[in-house]
mmCIF file of C-alpha atoms and ligand atoms in Angstrom:
data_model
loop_
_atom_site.group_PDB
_atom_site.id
_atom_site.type_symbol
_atom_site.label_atom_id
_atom_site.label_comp_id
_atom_site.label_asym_id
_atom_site.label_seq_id
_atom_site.Cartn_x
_atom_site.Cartn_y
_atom_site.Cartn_z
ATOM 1 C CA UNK A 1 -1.083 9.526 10.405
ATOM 2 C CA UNK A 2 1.864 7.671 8.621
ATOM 3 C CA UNK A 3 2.500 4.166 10.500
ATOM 4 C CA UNK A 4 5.699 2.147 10.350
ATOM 5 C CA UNK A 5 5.447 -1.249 11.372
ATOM 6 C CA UNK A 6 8.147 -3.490 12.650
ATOM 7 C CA UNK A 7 6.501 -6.696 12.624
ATOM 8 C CA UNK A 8 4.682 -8.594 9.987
ATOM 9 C CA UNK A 9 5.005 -12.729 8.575
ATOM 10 C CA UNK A 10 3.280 -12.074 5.071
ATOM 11 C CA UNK A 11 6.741 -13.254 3.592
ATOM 12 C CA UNK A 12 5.501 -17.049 5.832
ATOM 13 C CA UNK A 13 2.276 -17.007 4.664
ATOM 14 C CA UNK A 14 3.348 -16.280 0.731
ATOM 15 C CA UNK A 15 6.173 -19.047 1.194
ATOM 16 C CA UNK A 16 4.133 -21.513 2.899
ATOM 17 C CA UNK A 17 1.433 -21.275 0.298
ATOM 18 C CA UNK A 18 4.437 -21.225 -2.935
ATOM 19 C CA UNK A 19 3.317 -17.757 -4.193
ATOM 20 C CA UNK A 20 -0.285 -18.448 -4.309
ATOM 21 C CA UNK A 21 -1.214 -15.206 -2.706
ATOM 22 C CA UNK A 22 -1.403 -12.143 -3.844
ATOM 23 C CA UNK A 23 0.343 -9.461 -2.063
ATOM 24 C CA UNK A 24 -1.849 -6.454 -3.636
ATOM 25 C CA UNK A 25 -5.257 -7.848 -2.260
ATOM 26 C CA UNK A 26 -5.399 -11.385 -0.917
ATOM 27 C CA UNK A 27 -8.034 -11.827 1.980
ATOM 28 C CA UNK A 28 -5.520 -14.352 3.702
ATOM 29 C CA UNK A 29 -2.743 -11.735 4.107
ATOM 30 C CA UNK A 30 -3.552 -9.468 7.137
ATOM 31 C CA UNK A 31 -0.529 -6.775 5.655
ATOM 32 C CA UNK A 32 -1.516 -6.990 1.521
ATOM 33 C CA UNK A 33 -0.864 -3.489 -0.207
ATOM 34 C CA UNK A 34 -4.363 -2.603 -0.194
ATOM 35 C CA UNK A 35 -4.744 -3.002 3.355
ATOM 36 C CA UNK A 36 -1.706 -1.133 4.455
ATOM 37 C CA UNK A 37 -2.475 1.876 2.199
ATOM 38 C CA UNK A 38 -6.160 1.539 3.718
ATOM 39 C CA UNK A 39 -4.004 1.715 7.246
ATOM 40 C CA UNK A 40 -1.446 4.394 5.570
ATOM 41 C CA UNK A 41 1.395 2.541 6.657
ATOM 42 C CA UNK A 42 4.309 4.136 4.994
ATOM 43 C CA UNK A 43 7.087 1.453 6.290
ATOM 44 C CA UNK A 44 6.334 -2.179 6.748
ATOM 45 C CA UNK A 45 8.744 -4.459 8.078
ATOM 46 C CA UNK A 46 8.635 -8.310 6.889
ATOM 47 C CA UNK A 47 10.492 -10.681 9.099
ATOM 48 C CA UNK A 48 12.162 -14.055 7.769
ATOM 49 C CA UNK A 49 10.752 -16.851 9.471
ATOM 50 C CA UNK A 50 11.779 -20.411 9.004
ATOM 51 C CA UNK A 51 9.283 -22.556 11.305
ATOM 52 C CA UNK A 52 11.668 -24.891 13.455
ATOM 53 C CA UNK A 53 10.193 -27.977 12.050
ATOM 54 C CA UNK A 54 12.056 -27.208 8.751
ATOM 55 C CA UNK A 55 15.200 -29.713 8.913
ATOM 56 C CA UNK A 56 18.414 -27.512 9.687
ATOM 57 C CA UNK A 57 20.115 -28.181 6.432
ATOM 58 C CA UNK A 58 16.665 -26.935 4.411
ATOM 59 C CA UNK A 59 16.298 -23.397 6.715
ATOM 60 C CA UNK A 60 18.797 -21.362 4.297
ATOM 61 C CA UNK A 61 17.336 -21.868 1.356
ATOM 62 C CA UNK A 62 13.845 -21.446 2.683
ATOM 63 C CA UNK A 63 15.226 -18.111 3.693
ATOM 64 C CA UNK A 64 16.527 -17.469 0.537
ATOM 65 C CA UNK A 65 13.144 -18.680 -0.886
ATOM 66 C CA UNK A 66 10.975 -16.279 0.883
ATOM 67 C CA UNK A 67 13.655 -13.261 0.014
ATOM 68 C CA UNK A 68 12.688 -14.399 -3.257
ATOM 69 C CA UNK A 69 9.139 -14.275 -3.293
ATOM 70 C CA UNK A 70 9.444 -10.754 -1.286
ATOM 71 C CA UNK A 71 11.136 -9.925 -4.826
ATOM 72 C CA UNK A 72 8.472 -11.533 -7.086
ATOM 73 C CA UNK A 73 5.486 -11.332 -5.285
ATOM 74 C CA UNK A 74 5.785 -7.796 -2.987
ATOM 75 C CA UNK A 75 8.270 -5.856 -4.746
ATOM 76 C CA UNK A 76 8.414 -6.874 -8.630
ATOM 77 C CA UNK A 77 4.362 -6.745 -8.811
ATOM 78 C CA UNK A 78 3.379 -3.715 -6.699
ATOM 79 C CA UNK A 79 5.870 -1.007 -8.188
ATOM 80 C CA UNK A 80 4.661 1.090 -5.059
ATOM 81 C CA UNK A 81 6.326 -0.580 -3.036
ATOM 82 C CA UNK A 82 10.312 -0.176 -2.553
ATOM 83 C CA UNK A 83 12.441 -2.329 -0.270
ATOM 84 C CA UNK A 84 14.479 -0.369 1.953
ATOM 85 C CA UNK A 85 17.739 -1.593 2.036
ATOM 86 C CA UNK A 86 20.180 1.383 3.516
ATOM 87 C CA UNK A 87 18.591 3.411 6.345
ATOM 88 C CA UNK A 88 19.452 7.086 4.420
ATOM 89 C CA UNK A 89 16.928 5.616 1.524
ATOM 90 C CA UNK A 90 13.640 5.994 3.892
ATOM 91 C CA UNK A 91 13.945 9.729 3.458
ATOM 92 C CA UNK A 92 13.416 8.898 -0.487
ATOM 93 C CA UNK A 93 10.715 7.418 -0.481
ATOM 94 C CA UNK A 94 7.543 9.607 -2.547
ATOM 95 C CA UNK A 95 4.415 10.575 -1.405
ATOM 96 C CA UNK A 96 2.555 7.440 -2.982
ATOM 97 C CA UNK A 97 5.590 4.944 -2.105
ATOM 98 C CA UNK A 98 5.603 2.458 0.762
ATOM 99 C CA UNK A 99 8.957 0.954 2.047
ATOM 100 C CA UNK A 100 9.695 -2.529 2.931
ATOM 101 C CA UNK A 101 12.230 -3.322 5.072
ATOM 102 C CA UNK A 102 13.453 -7.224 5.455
ATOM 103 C CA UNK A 103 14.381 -8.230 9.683
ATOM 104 C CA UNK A 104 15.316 -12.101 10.354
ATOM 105 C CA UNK A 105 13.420 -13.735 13.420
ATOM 106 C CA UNK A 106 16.054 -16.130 14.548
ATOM 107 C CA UNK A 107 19.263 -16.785 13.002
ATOM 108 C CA UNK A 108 18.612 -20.876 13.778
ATOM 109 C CA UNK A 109 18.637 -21.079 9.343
ATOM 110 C CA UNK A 110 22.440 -19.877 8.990
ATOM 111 C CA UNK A 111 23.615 -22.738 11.325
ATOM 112 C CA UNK A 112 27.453 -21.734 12.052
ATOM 113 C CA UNK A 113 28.006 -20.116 9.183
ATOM 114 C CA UNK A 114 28.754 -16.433 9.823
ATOM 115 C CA UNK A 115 28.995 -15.846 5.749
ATOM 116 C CA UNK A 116 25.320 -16.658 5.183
ATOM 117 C CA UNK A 117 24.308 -13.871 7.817
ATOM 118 C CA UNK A 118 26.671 -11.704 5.879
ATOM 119 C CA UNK A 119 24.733 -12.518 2.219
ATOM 120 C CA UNK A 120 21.485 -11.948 4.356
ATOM 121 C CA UNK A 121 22.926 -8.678 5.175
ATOM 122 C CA UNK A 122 24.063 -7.887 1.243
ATOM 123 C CA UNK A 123 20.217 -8.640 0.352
ATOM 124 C CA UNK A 124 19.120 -6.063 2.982
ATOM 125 C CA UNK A 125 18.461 -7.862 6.152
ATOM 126 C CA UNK A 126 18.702 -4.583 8.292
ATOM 127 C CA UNK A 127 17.233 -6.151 11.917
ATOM 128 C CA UNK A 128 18.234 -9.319 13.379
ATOM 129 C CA UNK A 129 16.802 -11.300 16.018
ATOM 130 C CA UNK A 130 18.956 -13.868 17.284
ATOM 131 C CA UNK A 131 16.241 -16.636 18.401
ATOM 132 C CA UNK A 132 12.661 -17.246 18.282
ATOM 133 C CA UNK A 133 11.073 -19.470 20.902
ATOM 134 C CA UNK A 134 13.602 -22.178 21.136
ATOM 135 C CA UNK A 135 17.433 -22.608 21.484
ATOM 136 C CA UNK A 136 19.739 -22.551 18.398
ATOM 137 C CA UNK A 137 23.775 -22.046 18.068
ATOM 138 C CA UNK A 138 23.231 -18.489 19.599
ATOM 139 C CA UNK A 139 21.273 -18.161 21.908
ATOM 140 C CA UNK A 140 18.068 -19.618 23.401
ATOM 141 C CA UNK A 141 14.653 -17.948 23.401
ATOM 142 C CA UNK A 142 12.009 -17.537 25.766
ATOM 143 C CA UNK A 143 10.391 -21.432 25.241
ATOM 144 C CA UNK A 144 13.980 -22.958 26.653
ATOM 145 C CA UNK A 145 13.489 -23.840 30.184
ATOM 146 C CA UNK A 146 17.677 -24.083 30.191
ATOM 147 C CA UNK A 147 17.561 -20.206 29.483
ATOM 148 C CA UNK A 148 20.879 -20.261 28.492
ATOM 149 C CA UNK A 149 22.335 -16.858 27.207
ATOM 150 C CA UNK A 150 24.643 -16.219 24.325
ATOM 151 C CA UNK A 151 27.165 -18.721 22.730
ATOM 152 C CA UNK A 152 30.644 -17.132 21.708
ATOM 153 C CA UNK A 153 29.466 -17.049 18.239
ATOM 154 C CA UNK A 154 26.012 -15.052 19.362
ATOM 155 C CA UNK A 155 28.392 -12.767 20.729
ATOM 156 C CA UNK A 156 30.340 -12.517 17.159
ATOM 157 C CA UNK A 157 26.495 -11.908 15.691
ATOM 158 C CA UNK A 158 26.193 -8.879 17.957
ATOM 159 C CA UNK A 159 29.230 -7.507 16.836
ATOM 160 C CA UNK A 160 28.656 -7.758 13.378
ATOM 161 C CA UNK A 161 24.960 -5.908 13.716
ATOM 162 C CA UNK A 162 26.755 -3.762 14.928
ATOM 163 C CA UNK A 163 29.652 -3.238 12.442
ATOM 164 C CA UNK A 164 26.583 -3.042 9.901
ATOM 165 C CA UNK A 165 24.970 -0.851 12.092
ATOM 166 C CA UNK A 166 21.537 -3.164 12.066
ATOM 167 C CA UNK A 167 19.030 -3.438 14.935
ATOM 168 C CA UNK A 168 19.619 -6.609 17.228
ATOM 169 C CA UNK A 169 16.581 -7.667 18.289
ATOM 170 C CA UNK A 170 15.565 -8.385 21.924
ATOM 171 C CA UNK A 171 11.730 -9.846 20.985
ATOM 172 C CA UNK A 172 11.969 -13.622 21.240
ATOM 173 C CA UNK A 173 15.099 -13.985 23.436
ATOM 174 C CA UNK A 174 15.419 -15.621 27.287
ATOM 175 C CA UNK A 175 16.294 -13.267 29.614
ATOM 176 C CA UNK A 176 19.818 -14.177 30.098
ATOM 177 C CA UNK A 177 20.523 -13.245 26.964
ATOM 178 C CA UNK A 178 18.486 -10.579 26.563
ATOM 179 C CA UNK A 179 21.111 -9.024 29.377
ATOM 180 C CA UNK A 180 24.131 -9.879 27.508
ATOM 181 C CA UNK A 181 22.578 -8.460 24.237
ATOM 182 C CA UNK A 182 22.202 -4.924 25.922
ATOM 183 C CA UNK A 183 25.557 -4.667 27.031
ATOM 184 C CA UNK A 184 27.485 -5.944 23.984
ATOM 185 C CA UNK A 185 24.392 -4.342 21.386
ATOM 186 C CA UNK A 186 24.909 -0.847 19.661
ATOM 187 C CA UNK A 187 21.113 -0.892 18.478
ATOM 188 C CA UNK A 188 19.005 -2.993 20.808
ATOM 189 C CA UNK A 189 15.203 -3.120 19.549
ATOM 190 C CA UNK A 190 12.119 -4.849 20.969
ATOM 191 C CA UNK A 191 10.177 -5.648 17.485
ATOM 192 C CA UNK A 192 6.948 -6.967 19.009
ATOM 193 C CA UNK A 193 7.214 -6.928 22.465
ATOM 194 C CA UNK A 194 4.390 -5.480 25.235
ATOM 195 C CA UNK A 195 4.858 -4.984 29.082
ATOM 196 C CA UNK A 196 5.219 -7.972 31.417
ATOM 197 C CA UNK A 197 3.675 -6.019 34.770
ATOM 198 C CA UNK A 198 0.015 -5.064 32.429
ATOM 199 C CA UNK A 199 -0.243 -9.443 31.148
ATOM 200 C CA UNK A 200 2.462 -11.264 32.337
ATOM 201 C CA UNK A 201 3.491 -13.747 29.143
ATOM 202 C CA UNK A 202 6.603 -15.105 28.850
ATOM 203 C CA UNK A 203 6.697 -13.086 25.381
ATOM 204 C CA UNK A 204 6.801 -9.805 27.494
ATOM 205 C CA UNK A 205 9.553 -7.504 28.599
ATOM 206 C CA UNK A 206 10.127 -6.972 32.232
ATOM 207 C CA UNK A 207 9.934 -2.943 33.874
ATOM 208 C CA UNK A 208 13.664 -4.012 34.482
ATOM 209 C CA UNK A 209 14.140 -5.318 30.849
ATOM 210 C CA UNK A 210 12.052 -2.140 29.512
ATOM 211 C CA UNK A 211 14.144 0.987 31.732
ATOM 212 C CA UNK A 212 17.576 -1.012 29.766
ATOM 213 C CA UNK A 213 16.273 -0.971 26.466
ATOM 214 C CA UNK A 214 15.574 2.898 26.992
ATOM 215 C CA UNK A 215 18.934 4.084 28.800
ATOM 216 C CA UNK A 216 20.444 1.931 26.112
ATOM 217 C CA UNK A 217 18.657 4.633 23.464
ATOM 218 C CA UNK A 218 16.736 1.000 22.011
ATOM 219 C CA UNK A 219 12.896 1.212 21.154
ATOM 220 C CA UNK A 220 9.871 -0.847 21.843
ATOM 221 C CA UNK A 221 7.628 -1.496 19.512
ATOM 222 C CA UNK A 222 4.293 -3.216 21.254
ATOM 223 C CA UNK A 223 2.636 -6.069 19.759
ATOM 224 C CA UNK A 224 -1.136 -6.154 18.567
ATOM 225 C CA UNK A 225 -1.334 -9.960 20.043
ATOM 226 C CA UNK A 226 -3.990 -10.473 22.538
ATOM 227 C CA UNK A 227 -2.495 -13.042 24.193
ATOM 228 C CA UNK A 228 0.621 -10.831 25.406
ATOM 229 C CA UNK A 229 -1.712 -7.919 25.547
ATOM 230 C CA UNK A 230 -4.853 -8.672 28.317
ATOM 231 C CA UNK A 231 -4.339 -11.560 30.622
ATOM 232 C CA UNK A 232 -8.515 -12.494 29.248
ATOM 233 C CA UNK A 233 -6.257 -13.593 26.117
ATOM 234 C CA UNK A 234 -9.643 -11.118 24.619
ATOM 235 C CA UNK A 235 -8.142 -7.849 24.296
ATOM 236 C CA UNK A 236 -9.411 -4.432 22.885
ATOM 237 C CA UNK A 237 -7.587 -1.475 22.050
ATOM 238 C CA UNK A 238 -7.680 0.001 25.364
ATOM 239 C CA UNK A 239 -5.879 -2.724 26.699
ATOM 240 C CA UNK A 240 -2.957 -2.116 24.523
ATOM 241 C CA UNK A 241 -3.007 1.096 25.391
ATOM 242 C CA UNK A 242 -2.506 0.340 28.646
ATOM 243 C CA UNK A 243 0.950 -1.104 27.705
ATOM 244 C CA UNK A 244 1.859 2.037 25.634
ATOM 245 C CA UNK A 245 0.659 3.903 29.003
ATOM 246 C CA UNK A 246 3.254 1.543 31.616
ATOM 247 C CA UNK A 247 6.459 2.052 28.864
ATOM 248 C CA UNK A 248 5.361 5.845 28.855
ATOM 249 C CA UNK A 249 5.579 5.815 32.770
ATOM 250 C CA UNK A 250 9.084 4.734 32.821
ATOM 251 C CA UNK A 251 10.411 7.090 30.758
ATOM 252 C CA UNK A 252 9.838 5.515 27.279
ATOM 253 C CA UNK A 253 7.197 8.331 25.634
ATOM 254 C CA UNK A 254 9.807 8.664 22.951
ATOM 255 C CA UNK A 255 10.881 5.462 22.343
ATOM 256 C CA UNK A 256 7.609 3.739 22.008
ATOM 257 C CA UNK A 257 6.651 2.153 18.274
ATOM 258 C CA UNK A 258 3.882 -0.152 16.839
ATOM 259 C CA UNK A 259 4.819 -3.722 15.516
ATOM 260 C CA UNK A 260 1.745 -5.530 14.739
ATOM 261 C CA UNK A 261 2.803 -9.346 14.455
ATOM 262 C CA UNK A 262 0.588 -9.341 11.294
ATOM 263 C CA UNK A 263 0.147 -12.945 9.441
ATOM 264 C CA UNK A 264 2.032 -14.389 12.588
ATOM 265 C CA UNK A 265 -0.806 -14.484 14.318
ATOM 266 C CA UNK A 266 -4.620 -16.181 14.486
ATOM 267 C CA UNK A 267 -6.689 -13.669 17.098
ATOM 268 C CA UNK A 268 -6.405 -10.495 17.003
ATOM 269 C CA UNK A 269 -7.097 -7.433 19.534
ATOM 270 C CA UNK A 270 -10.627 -6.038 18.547
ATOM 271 C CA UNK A 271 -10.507 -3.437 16.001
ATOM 272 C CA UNK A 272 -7.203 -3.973 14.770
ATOM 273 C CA UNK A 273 -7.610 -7.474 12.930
ATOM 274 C CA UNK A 274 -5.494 -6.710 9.948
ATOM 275 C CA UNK A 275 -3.308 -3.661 8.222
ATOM 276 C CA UNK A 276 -5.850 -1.824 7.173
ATOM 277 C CA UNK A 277 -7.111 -1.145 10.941
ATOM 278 C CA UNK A 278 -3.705 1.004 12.471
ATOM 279 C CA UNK A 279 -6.036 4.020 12.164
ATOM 280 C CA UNK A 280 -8.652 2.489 14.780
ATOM 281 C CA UNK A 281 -5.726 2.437 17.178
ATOM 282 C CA UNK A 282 -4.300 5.852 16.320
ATOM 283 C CA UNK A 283 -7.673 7.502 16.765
ATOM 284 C CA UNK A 284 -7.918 6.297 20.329
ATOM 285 C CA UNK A 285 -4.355 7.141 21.613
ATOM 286 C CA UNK A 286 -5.131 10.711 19.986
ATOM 287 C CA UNK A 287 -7.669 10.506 22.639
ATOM 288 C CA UNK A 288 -4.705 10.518 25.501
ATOM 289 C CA UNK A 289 -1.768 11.578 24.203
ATOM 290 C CA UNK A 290 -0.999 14.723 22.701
ATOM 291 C CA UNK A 291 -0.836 14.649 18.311
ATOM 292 C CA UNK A 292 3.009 15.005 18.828
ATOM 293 C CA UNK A 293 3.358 11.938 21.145
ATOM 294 C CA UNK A 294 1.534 10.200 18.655
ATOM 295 C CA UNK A 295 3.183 10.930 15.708
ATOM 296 C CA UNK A 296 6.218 9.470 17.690
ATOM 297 C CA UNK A 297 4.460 6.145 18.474
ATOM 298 C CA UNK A 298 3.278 6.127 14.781
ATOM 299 C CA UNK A 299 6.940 6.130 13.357
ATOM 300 C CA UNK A 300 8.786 8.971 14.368
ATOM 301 C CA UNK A 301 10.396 7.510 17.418
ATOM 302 C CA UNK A 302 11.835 4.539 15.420
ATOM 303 C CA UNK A 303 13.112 7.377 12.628
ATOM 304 C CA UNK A 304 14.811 9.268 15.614
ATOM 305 C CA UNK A 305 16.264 6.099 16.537
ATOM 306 C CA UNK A 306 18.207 4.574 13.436
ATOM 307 C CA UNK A 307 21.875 3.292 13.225
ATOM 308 C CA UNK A 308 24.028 5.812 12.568
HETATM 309 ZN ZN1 ZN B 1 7.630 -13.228 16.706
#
C-alpha cells in the first residue's frame, strides 16, 4: 500500500555531513531511495531544519544550503524522484516515480524578513511550521516555559500560508499558539504529532487540541518516535496503534496520516527503524481497520485534504 510521509530530516543529515551521503543507498539515512521504494512510499516529505545552535545571521543560507543539496544529492542523482512543488502535480507523478515535497520546521532562519519566507515559498516550501522547540520572532514552541503565542508578524506568516494555500503546521508549537494558529489557519496540519491522553509528552496534542484540528478539516499525521509514543520510552507497533485508535475515537478515522520523523530521530519503535519498514506497520493496522481505513491512513486522507 502506497505511503506518504510527512516527516523526514534526511535533508539535516546530508547537510550536516556536506553531501557525503548518498541519498540512493546510504546506511546512515533512515529515508534513502532504496529504502523508501523497499517501504513503497510514493510521497516523502523533507523538512528544513536549521539546529538552533546555528548563529541567526548563518540559518538562511543553511536553509538555502540544504535546498541545495535536496537538488544535487535527492533530486539531480535519483531521476525517480520528482520534487513536488504545486499540489495539482502529485496526480502526475508515474507508476515508478516518488515525489518529494520540501516543509520548513521553524521559521527561526528567515529572522524578520517576510521576503525570505516568500523565496522559500518560490523554491517549493509547501508546509510551514512556525517554531520548533524554542521561541523565535513568531511564536514559541513547546520547550518555552513563557509559552507565549503568536507575535503580530506570526500572525502575518499565517496569512500568507494561507494566501499560498500551504499547510501551517501545528507539530512543534506551545499551546497558546497552537490556539491562535487554528483560528487564523486555512490549512492547519499536525506533521508528527501522537496523542497526549495514550503518553503524555510535551510533543503531543491534547483530545482538546486533536477534536480542533479535525472540525478545522486539518490532519494528523502520528509520529514513529517512541518517546511520544509509549510512556516505557520502548515502544512497538501496537503502541502506536493505540494512538491511531484514540484520534479514530474522536472522530478523526479520516483525517489520520503517518509522519515518521525519519533521520530526526536516534530510537526507533520496534519494527519500524527506518523507510523501508512502513509495510510492518501497515500489515498490523490491516489487522483492525478495514483496507479502506487504511488506505486513508496510508495517504489518502492527506490527498483528500490539500489546499485548494
Ligand atoms: Zn520535529
Amino acid at each position: 500500500m502506497n505511503i506518504i510521509d510527512l516527516h523526514c530530516d534526511a535533508l539535516l543529515k546530508i547537510w550536516e555531513r556536506k553531501g557525503d551521503l548518498s541519498f540512493r543507498d546510504s546506511e546512515e539515512l533512515d529515508t534513502n531511495l532504496q529504502r523508501l521504494k523497499k517501504g513503497k512510499v510514493k510521497i516523502q516529505c523533507f523538512a528544513i531544519f536549521i539546529p538552533p545552535e546555528i548563529k541567526s545571521e548563518e540559518q538562511f543560507q543553511a536553509a538555502l544550503d540544504q535546498i541545495d543539496y535536496f537538488h544535487t544529492e535527492v533530486l539531480e542523482k535519483n531521476p525517480e524522484m520528482k520534487q513536488i512543488k504545486d499540489w495539482a502535480s502529485i496526480y502526475s507523478l508515474n507508476s515508478n516515480e516518488i515525489g518529494a515535497i520540501l516543509t520548513l520546521e521553524g521559521v527561526d532562519c528567515i529572522g524578520n524578513d517576510v521576503q525570505k519566507l516568500r523565496i522559500l515559498y518560490q523554491l517549493g516550501i509547501r508546509s510551514v511550521g512556525l517554531t520548533w522547540n524554542f521561541a523565535n520572532l513568531v511564536a514559541d514552541g513547546v520547550g518555552e516555559p513563557r509559552g507565549a503565542g503568536l507575535s503580530s508578524f506570526g500572525k502575518e506568516i499565517v496569512a500568507l500560508n494561507n494566501s499560498y494555500k500551504n499547510f501551517t503546521d501545528v507539530s512543534h508549537i506551545a499551546e497558546k499558539g497552537f490556539w491562535e494558529v487554528i483560528e487564523l489557519a486555512n490549512y492547519p496540519i499536525a506533521s508528527h504529532s501522537n496523542s497526549k491522553a495514550i503518553c503524555p509528552h510535551r510533543r503531543n496534542l491534547t483530545d482538546q487540541q486533536a477534536l480542533a484540528l479535525f472540525q478545522k478539516n486539518g490532519l494528523i499525521h502520528v509520529v514513529y518516535h517512541p518517546l511520544f509514543t509509549a510512556n516505557t520510552g520502548q515502544a512497538t507497533i501496537t503502541d502506536l496503534i493505540r494512538h491511531i485508535e484514540h484520534f479514530c475515537s474522536l472522530g478523526g478515522v479520516k483525517q489520520i496520516g503517518l509522519g515518521s520523523d525519519f533521520d530526526g530521530i536516534d530510537d526507533y519503535i520496534i519494527g519500524l527503524e527506518d523507510a523501508s519498514k512502513h509495510q510492518n506497520l501497515i500489515n498490523e493496522l490491516l489487522k483492525y481497520y478495514t483496507e479502506d481505513e487504511v488506505k486513508g491512513f496510508a495517504g489518502r486522507n492527506f490527498l483528500e485534504h490539500l489546499p485548494t
